[in-house]
Coordinates of C-alpha atoms and ligand atoms in Angstrom, one line a residue:
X1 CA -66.9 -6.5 -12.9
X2 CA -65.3 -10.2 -13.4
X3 CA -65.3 -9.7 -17.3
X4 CA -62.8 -6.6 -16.4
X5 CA -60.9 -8.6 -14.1
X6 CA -60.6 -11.7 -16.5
X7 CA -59.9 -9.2 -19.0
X8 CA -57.3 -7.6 -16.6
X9 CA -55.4 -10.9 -16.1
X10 CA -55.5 -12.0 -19.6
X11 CA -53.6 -8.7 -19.9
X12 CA -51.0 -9.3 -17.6
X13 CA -50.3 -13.1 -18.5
X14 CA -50.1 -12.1 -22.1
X15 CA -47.3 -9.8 -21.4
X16 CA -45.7 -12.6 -19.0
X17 CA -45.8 -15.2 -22.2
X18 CA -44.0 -12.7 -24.0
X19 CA -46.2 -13.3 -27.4
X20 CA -44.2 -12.4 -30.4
X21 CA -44.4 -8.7 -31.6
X22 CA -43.7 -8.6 -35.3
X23 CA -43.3 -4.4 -35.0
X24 CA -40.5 -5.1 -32.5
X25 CA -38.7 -7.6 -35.0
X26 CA -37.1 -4.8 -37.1
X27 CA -33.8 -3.8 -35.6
X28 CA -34.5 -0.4 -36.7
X29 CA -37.0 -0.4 -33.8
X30 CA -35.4 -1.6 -31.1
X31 CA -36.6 0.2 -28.0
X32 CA -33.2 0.9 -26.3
X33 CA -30.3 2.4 -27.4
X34 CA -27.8 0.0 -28.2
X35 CA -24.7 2.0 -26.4
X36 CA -21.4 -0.5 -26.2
X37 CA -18.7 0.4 -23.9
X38 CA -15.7 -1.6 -25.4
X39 CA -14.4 -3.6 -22.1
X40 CA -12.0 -1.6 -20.0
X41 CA -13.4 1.7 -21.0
X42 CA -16.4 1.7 -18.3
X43 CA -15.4 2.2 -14.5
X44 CA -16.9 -1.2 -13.6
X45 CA -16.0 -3.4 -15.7
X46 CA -12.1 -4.3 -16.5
X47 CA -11.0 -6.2 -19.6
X48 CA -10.0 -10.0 -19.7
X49 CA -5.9 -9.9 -20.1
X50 CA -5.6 -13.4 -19.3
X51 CA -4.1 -16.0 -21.9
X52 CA -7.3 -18.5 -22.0
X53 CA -8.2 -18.4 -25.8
X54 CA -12.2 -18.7 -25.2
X55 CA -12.4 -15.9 -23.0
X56 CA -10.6 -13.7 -24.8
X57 CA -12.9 -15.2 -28.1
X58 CA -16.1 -14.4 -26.3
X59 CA -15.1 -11.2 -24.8
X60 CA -14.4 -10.1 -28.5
X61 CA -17.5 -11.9 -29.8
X62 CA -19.8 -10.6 -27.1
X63 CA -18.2 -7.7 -25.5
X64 CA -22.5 -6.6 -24.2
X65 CA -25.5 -8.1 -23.8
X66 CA -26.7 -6.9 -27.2
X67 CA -24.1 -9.0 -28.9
X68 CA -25.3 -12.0 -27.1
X69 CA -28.8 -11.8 -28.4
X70 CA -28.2 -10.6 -31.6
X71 CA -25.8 -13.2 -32.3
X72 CA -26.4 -16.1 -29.7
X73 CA -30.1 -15.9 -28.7
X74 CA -31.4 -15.5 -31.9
X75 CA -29.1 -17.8 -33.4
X76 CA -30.1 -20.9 -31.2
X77 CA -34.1 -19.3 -30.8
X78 CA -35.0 -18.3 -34.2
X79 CA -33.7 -20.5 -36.5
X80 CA -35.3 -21.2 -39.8
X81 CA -38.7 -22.3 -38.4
X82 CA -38.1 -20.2 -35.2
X83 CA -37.6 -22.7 -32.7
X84 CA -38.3 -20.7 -29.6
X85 CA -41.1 -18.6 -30.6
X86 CA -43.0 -20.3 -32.5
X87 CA -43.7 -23.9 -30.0
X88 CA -45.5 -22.8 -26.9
X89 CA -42.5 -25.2 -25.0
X90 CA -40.3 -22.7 -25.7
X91 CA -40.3 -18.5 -24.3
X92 CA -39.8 -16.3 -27.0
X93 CA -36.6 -14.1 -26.9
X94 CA -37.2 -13.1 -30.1
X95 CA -36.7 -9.1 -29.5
X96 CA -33.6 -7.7 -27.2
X97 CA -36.8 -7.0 -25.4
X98 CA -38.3 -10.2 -24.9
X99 CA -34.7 -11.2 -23.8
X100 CA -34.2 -8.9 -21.0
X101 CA -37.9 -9.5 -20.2
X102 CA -37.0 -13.4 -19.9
X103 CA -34.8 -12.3 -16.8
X104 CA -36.7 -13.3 -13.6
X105 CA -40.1 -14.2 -15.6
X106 CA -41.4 -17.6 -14.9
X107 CA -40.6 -20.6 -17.2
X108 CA -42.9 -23.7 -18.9
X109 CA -45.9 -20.8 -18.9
X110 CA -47.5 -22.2 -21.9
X111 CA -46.2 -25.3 -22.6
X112 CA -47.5 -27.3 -25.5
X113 CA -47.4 -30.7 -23.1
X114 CA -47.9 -31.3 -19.4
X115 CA -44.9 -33.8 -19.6
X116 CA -42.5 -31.1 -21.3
X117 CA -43.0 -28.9 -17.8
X118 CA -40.1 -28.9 -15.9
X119 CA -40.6 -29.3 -11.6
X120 CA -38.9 -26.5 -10.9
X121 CA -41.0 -24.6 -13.2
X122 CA -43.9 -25.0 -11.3
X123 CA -45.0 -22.4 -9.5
X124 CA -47.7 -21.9 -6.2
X125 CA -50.6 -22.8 -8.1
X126 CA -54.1 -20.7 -7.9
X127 CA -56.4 -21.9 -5.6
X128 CA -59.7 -22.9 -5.8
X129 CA -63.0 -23.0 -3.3
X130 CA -66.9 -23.4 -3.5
X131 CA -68.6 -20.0 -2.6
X132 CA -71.6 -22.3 -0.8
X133 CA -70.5 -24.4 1.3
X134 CA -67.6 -22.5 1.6
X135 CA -64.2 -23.7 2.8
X136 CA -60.6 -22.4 2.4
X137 CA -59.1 -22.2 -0.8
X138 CA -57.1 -25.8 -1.5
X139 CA -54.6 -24.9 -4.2
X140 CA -55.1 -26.4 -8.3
X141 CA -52.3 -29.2 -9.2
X142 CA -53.8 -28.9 -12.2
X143 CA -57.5 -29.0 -14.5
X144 CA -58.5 -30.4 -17.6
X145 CA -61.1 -29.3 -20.2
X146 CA -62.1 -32.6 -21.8
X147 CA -64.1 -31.4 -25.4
X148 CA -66.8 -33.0 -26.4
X149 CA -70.8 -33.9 -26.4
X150 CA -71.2 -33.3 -22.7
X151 CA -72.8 -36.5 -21.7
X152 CA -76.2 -37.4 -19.5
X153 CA -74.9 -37.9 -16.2
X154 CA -77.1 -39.2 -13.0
X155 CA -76.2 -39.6 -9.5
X156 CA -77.8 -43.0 -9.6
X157 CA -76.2 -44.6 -12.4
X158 CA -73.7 -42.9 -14.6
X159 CA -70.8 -41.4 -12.7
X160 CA -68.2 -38.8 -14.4
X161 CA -64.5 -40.7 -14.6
X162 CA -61.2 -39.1 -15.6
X163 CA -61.8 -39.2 -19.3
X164 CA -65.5 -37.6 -19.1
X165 CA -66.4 -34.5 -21.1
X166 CA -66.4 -31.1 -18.7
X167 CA -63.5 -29.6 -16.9
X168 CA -62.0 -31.6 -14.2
X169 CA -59.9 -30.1 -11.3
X170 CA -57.2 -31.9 -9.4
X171 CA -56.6 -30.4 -6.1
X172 CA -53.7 -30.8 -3.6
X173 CA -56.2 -31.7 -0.6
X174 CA -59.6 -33.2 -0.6
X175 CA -62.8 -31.0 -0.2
X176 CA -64.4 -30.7 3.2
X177 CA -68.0 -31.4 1.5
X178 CA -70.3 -33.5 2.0
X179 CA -72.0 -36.1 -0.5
X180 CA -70.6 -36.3 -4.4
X181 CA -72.9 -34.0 -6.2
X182 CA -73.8 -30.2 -5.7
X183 CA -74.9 -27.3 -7.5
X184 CA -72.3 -24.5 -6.8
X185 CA -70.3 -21.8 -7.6
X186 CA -66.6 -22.6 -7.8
X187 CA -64.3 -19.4 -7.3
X188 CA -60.6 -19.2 -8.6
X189 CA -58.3 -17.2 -6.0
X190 CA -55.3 -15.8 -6.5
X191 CA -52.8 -13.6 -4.4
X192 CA -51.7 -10.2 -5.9
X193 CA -49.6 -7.5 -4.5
X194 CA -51.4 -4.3 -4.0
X195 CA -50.6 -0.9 -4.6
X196 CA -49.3 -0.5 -0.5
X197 CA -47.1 -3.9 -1.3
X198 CA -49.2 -6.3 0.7
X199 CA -50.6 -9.8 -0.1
X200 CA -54.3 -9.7 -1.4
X201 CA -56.3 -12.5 -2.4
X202 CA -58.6 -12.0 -5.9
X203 CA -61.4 -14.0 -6.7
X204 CA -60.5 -13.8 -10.7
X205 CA -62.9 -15.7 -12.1
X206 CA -66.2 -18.2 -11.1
X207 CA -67.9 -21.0 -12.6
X208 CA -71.4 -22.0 -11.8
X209 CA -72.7 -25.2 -13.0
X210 CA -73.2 -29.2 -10.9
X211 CA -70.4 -30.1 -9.4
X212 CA -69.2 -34.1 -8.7
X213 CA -67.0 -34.7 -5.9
X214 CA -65.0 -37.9 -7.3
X215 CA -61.9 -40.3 -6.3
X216 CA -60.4 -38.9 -3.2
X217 CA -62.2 -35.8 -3.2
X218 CA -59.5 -34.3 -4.8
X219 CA -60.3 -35.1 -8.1
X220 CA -64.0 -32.5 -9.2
X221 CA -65.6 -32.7 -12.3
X222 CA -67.4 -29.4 -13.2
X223 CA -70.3 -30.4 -15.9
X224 CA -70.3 -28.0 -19.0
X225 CA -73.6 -27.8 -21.1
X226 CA -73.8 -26.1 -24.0
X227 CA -74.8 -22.7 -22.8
X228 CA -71.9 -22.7 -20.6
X229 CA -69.4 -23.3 -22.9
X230 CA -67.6 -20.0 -23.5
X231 CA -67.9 -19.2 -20.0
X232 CA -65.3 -22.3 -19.3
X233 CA -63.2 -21.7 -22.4
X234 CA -62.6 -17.9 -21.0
X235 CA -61.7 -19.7 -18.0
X236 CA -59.1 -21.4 -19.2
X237 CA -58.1 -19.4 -21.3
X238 CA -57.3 -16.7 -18.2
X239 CA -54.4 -19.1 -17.5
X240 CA -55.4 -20.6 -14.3
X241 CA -52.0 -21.1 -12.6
X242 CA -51.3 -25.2 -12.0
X243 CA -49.4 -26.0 -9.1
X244 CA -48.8 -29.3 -10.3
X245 CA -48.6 -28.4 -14.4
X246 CA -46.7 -31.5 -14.8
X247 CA -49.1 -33.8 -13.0
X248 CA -46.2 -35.9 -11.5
X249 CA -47.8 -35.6 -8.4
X250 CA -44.8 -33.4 -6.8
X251 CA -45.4 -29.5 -6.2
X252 CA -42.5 -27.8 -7.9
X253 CA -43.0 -24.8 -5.8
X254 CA -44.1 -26.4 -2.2
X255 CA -41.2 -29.6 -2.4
X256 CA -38.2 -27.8 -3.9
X257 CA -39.0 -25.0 -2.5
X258 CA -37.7 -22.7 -5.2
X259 CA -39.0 -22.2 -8.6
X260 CA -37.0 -21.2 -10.7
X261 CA -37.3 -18.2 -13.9
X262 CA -36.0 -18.3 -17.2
X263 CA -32.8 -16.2 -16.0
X264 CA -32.0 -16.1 -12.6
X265 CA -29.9 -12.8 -12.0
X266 CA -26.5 -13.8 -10.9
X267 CA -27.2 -17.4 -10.9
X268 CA -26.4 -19.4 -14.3
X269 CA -27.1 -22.6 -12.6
X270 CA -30.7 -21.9 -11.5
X271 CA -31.4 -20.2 -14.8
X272 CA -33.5 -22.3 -17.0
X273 CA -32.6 -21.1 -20.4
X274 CA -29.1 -22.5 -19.2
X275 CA -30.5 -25.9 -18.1
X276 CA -32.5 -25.9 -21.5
X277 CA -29.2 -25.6 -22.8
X278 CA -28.0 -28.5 -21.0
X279 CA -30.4 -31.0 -20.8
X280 CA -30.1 -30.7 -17.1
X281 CA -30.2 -28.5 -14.0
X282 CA -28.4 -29.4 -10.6
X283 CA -29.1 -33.2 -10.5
X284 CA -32.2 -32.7 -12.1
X285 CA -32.9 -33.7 -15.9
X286 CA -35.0 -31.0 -17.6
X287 CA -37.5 -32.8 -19.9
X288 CA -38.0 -31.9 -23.8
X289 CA -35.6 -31.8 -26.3
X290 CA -32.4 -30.1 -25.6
X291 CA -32.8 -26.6 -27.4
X292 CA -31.3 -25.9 -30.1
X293 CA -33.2 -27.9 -31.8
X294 CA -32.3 -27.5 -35.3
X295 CA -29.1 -24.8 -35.0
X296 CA -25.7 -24.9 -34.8
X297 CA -25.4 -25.4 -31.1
X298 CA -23.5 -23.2 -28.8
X299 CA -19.6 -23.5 -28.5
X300 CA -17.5 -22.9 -25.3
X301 CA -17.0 -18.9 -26.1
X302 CA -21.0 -18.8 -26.7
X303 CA -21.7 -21.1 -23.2
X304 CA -19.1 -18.7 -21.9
X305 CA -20.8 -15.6 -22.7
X306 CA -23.9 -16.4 -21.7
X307 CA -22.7 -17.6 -18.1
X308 CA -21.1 -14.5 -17.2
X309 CA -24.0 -12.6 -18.3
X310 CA -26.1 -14.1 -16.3
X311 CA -23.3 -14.1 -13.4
X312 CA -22.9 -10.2 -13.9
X313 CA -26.9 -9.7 -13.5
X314 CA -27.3 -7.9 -10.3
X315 CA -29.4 -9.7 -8.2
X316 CA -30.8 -6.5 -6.6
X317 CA -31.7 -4.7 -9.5
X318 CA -35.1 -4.7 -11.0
X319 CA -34.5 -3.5 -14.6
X320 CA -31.3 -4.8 -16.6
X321 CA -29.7 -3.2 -19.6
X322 CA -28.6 -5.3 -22.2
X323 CA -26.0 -2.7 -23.1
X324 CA -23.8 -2.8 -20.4
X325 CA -20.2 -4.6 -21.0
X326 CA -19.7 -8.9 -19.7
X327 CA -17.2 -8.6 -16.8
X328 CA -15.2 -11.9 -18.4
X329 CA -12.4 -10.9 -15.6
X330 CA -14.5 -11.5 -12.7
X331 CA -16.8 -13.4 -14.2
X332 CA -16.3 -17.5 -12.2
X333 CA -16.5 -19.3 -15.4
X334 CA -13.5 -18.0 -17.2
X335 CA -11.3 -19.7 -15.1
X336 CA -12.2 -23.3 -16.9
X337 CA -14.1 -21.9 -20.0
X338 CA -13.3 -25.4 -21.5
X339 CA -16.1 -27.3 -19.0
X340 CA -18.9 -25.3 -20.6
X341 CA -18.7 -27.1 -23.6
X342 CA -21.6 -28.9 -25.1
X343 CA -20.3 -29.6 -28.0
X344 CA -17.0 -29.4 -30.1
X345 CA -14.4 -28.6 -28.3
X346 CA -13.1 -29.1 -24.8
X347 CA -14.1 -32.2 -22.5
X348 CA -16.5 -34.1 -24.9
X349 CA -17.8 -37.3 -25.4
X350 CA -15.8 -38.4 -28.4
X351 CA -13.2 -36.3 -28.3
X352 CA -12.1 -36.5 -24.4
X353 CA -13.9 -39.3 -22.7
X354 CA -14.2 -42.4 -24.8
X355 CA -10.8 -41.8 -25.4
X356 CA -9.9 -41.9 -21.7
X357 CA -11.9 -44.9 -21.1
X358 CA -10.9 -46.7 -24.1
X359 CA -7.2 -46.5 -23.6
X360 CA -7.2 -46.6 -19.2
X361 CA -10.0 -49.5 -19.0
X362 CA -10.5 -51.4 -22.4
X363 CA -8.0 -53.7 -21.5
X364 CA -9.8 -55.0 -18.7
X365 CA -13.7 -53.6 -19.8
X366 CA -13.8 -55.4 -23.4
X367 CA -13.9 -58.7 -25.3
X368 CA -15.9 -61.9 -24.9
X369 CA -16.4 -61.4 -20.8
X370 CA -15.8 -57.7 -20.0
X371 CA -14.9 -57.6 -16.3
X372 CA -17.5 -56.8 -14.0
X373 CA -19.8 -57.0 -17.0
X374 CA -19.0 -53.8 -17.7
X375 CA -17.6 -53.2 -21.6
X376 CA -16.0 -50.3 -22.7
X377 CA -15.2 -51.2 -26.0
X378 CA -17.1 -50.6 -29.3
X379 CA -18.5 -48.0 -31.3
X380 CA -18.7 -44.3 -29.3
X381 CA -22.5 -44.6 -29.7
X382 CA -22.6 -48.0 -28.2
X383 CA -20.4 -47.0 -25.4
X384 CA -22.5 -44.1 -24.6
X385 CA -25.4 -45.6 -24.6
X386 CA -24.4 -48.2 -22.4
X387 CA -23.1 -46.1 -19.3
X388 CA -25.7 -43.1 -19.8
X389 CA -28.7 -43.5 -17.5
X390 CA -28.3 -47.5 -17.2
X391 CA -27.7 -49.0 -13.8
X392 CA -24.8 -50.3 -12.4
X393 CA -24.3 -53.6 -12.1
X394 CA -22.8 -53.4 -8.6
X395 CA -25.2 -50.8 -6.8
X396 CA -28.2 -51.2 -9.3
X397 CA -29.6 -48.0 -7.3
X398 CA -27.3 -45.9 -8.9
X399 CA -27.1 -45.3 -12.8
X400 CA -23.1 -45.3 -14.2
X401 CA -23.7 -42.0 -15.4
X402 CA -25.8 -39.6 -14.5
X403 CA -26.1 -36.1 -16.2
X404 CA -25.5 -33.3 -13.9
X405 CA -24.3 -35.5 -10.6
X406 CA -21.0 -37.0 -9.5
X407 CA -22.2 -38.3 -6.6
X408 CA -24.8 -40.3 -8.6
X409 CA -22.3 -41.7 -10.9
X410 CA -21.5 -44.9 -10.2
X411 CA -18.7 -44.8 -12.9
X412 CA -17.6 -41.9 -11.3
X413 CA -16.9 -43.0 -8.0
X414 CA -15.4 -45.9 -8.7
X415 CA -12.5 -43.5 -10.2
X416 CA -12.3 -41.4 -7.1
X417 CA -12.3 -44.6 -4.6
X418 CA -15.4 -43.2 -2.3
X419 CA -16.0 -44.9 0.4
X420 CA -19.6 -46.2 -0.8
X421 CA -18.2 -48.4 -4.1
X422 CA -18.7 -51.8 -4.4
X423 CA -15.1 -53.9 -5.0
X424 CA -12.2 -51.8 -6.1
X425 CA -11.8 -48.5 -7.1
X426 CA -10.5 -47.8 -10.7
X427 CA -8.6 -48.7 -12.7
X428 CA -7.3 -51.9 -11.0
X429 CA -3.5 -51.9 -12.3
X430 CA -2.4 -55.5 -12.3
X431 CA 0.8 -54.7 -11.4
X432 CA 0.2 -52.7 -8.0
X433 CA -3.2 -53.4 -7.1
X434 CA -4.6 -49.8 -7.8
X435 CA -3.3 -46.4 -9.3
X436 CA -5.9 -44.2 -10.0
X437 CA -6.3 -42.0 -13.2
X438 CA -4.0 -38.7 -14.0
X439 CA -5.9 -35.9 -12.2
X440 CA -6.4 -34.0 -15.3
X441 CA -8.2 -37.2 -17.2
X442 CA -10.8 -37.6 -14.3
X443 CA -11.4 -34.1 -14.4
X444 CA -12.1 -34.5 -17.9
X445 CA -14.3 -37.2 -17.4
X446 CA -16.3 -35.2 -14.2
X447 CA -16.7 -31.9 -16.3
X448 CA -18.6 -33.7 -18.9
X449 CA -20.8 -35.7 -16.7
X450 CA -21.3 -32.2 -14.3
X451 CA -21.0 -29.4 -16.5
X452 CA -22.0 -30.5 -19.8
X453 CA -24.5 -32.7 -18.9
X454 CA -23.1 -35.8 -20.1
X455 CA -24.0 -35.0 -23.9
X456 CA -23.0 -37.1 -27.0
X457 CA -20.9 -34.9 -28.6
Ligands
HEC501 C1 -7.2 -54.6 -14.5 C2 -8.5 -54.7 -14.9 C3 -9.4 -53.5 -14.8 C4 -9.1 -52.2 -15.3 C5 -7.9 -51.7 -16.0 C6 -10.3 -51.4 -15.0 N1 -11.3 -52.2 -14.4 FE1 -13.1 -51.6 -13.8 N2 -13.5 -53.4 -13.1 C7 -12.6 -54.5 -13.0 C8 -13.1 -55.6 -12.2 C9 -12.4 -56.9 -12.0 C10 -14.4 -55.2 -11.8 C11 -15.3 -55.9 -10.8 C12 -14.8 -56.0 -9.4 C13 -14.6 -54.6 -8.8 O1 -15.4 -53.7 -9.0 O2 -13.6 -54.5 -8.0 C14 -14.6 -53.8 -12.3 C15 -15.7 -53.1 -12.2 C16 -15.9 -51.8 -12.7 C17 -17.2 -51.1 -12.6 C18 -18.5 -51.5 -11.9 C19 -19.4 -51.9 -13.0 C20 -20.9 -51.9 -12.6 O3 -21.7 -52.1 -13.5 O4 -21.2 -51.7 -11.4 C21 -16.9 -49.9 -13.1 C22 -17.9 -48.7 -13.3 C23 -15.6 -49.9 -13.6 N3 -15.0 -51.1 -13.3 C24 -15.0 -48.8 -14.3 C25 -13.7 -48.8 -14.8 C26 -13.1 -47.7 -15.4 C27 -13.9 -46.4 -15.8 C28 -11.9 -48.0 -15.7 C29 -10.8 -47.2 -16.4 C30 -10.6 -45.9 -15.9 C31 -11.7 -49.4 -15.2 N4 -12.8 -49.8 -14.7 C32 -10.5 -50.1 -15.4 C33 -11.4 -54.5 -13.7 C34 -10.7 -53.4 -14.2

């Protein structure tokens, strides 16, 4: 009976991870049929006849969702060493069907490194309770299996510590038991939905063995002899869900309250493939590498298509077709198509903002004594690197720039004057006292730090 339920959840969690399917590779078995109504010719969705180059690009590059896998997705996920599919970091898109199955699943399921997990990735985690003496189920942050020789522990002397061969548990709450050592069974629980659509708690899997109550008695430490050994690596392998998976100490799911899935129907900026993308998502910055790792990464029409893709996912839907036209017309993003840009084009680093800050506040932000010890001057690197996650000298607590957030841009609201700066808002003029940069050139400067995440490009 547990093997079938282990068995049963393996199952399931498998298909959540979406492991790569070499049969499904060949586009001559793609399981849908790839139908593409041209834009304009489906009673939704009305073609883009606006002027603005990039939509017009990406509604000819990607008039469907097909197009966007086949020549986005796979572009940025597959690479040479395939990027996405083959580091346990990354989901695998790698079939139009792993794609459409990435809408709504969870994200950082199986990543290579605790630190590489995302908070709002983290989901309610399983929870775990001793069947004798019994208590209610205090939900996993996370566990550890440390490999080894298990070693000779005794209640007298030698004492299990975090690095101690067995499988450690860190829970959110202490345990209500009493002394530090038992012999119990420990029962995983997690909530399913039944067949009748209500909440029912599963005991998917127990481990029997001498338990040590440790730290704050949040902290156990489950011994593992040798006979027991497959037992706990089937245990971990079932994919015990961490609340915690990080082990930053915050609970993705309980603090932010939402946890976020790898697309987020209707919602680009809660998707995590987007933020991936980024670097960052809201004011948050998403650990890892910024994907692509190795390919050509996305222009404006590729950001483009991708956001109104998402955008036009119907929230209320369960099942999405890739084959359906992009609405570029109504989609929001088309009316500033240049802000997506991470690289290239548009409101970039080199291209846009050094410039802006070179020729508006290098007079003053340069040299020997830079004023307010603030130099603008220098090579684009050494700019960057100054003003990018480094604290202001005037409200320390704030960084100059900070991917993702005006409001936590110092540099930024020293251009718009708010009412929390320190000394003047910029640029001083010497001549007046203050006139504040051309609209256009401190939007410039906003959609890079808000929209493209403040990238070096
Ligand atoms: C005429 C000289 C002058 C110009 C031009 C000028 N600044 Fe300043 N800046 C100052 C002075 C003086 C200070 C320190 C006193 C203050 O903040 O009022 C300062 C301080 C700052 C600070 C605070 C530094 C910190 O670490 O807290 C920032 C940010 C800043 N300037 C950005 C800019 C930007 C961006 C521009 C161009 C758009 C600019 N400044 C143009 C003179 C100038």
């Amino acid at each position: 009976m547990k093997r079938s339920l282990l068995a049963a959840t393996l199952g399931a969690l498998t298909l959540a991870c979406g492991t790569p399917d070499p049969s499904k590779d060949d586009p001559g078995t793609i399981p849908f049929d790839p139908k593409r109504p041209t834009p304009g010719t489906t009673s939704e969705v009305t073609a883009y006849t606006g002027s603005d180059v990039d939509v017009l690009g990406a509604q000819l590059t990607y008039p469907t969702g097909i197009d966007l896998h086949r020549k986005l997705v796979m572009r940025t996920c597959s690479g040479t060493n395939g990027v996405c599919h083959n580091q346990k970091e990354y989901p695998d898109l790698h079939t139009p069907g792993a794609f459409v199955a990435s809408i709504g699943a969870p994200c950082n399921v199986q990543s290579g490194t605790a630190s590489g997990v995302f908070d709002r990735c983290e989901r309610l985690g399983d929870r775990f309770r001793f069947t004798e003496p019994a208590f209610k189920g205090i939900e996993i942050g996370w566990f550890e299996l440390v490999p080894g020789e298990s070693p000779e522990l005794d209640p007298r002397g030698t004492r299990p510590d975090a690095s101690t061969v067995g499988l450690h548990l860190y829970l959110h709450d202490p345990v209500p038991v009493e002394g530090v050592r038992l012999n119990a069974t420990g029962t995983f629980l997690r909530n399913f939905i039944n067949d009748q659509g209500n909440v029912q708690e599963l005991a998917f899997a127990s481990y029997e063995t001498r338990w040590w109550v440790l730290d704050d008695r949040r902290h156990l430490f489950a011994e593992v002899n040798e006979n027991q050994r497959d037992t706990v690596e089937s245990l971990v392998a079932s994919g015990i869900v961490q609340g915690d998976q990080n082990r930053n100490g915050s609970y993705g799911a309980r603090i932010l309250g939402n946890t976020v899935p790898l697309i987020k129907p209707g919602k680009p900026e809660d998707s995590y493939l987007v933020a991936r993308l980024r670097g960052y998502m809201g004011e948050q910055t998403v650990p890892g590498t910024r994907m692509p790792l190795a390919n050509q990464p996305p222009n404006v029409q590729d950001m483009l298509a991708l956001m109104c893709f998402i955008e036009g996912l119907d929230p209320a839907a369960t099942q999405w077709s890739l084959g359906s036209a992009i609405d570029y017309n109504k989609c929001s993003y088309s009316a500033n198509p240049s802000a997506l840009s991470l690289a290239g084009s548009g409101d970039t680093w080199a291209a846009r903002v050094l410039p802006i800050l070179q020729s508006n506040c290098g007079g003053c932000h340069g040299g020997e004594n830079p004023q307010g010890g603030l130099n603008l001057l220098g090579s684009s690197h050494d700019v960057y690197t100054r003003l990018v996650l480094k604290p202001s000298l005037q409200k320390p607590e704030l960084n100059l720039i900070q991917p993702g957030s005006l409001d936590k841009s110092y540099l930024v609201l020293k251009l718009t004057g708010d009412g929390s700066i320190v000394g003047s808002r910029m640029p001083i003029n010497p001549l007046n006292g203050n006139s504040p940069l051309p609209e256009a050139e401190r939007q410039s400067i906003e959609n890079w730090v808000l929209l493209s995440g403040a990238v070096e490009n």
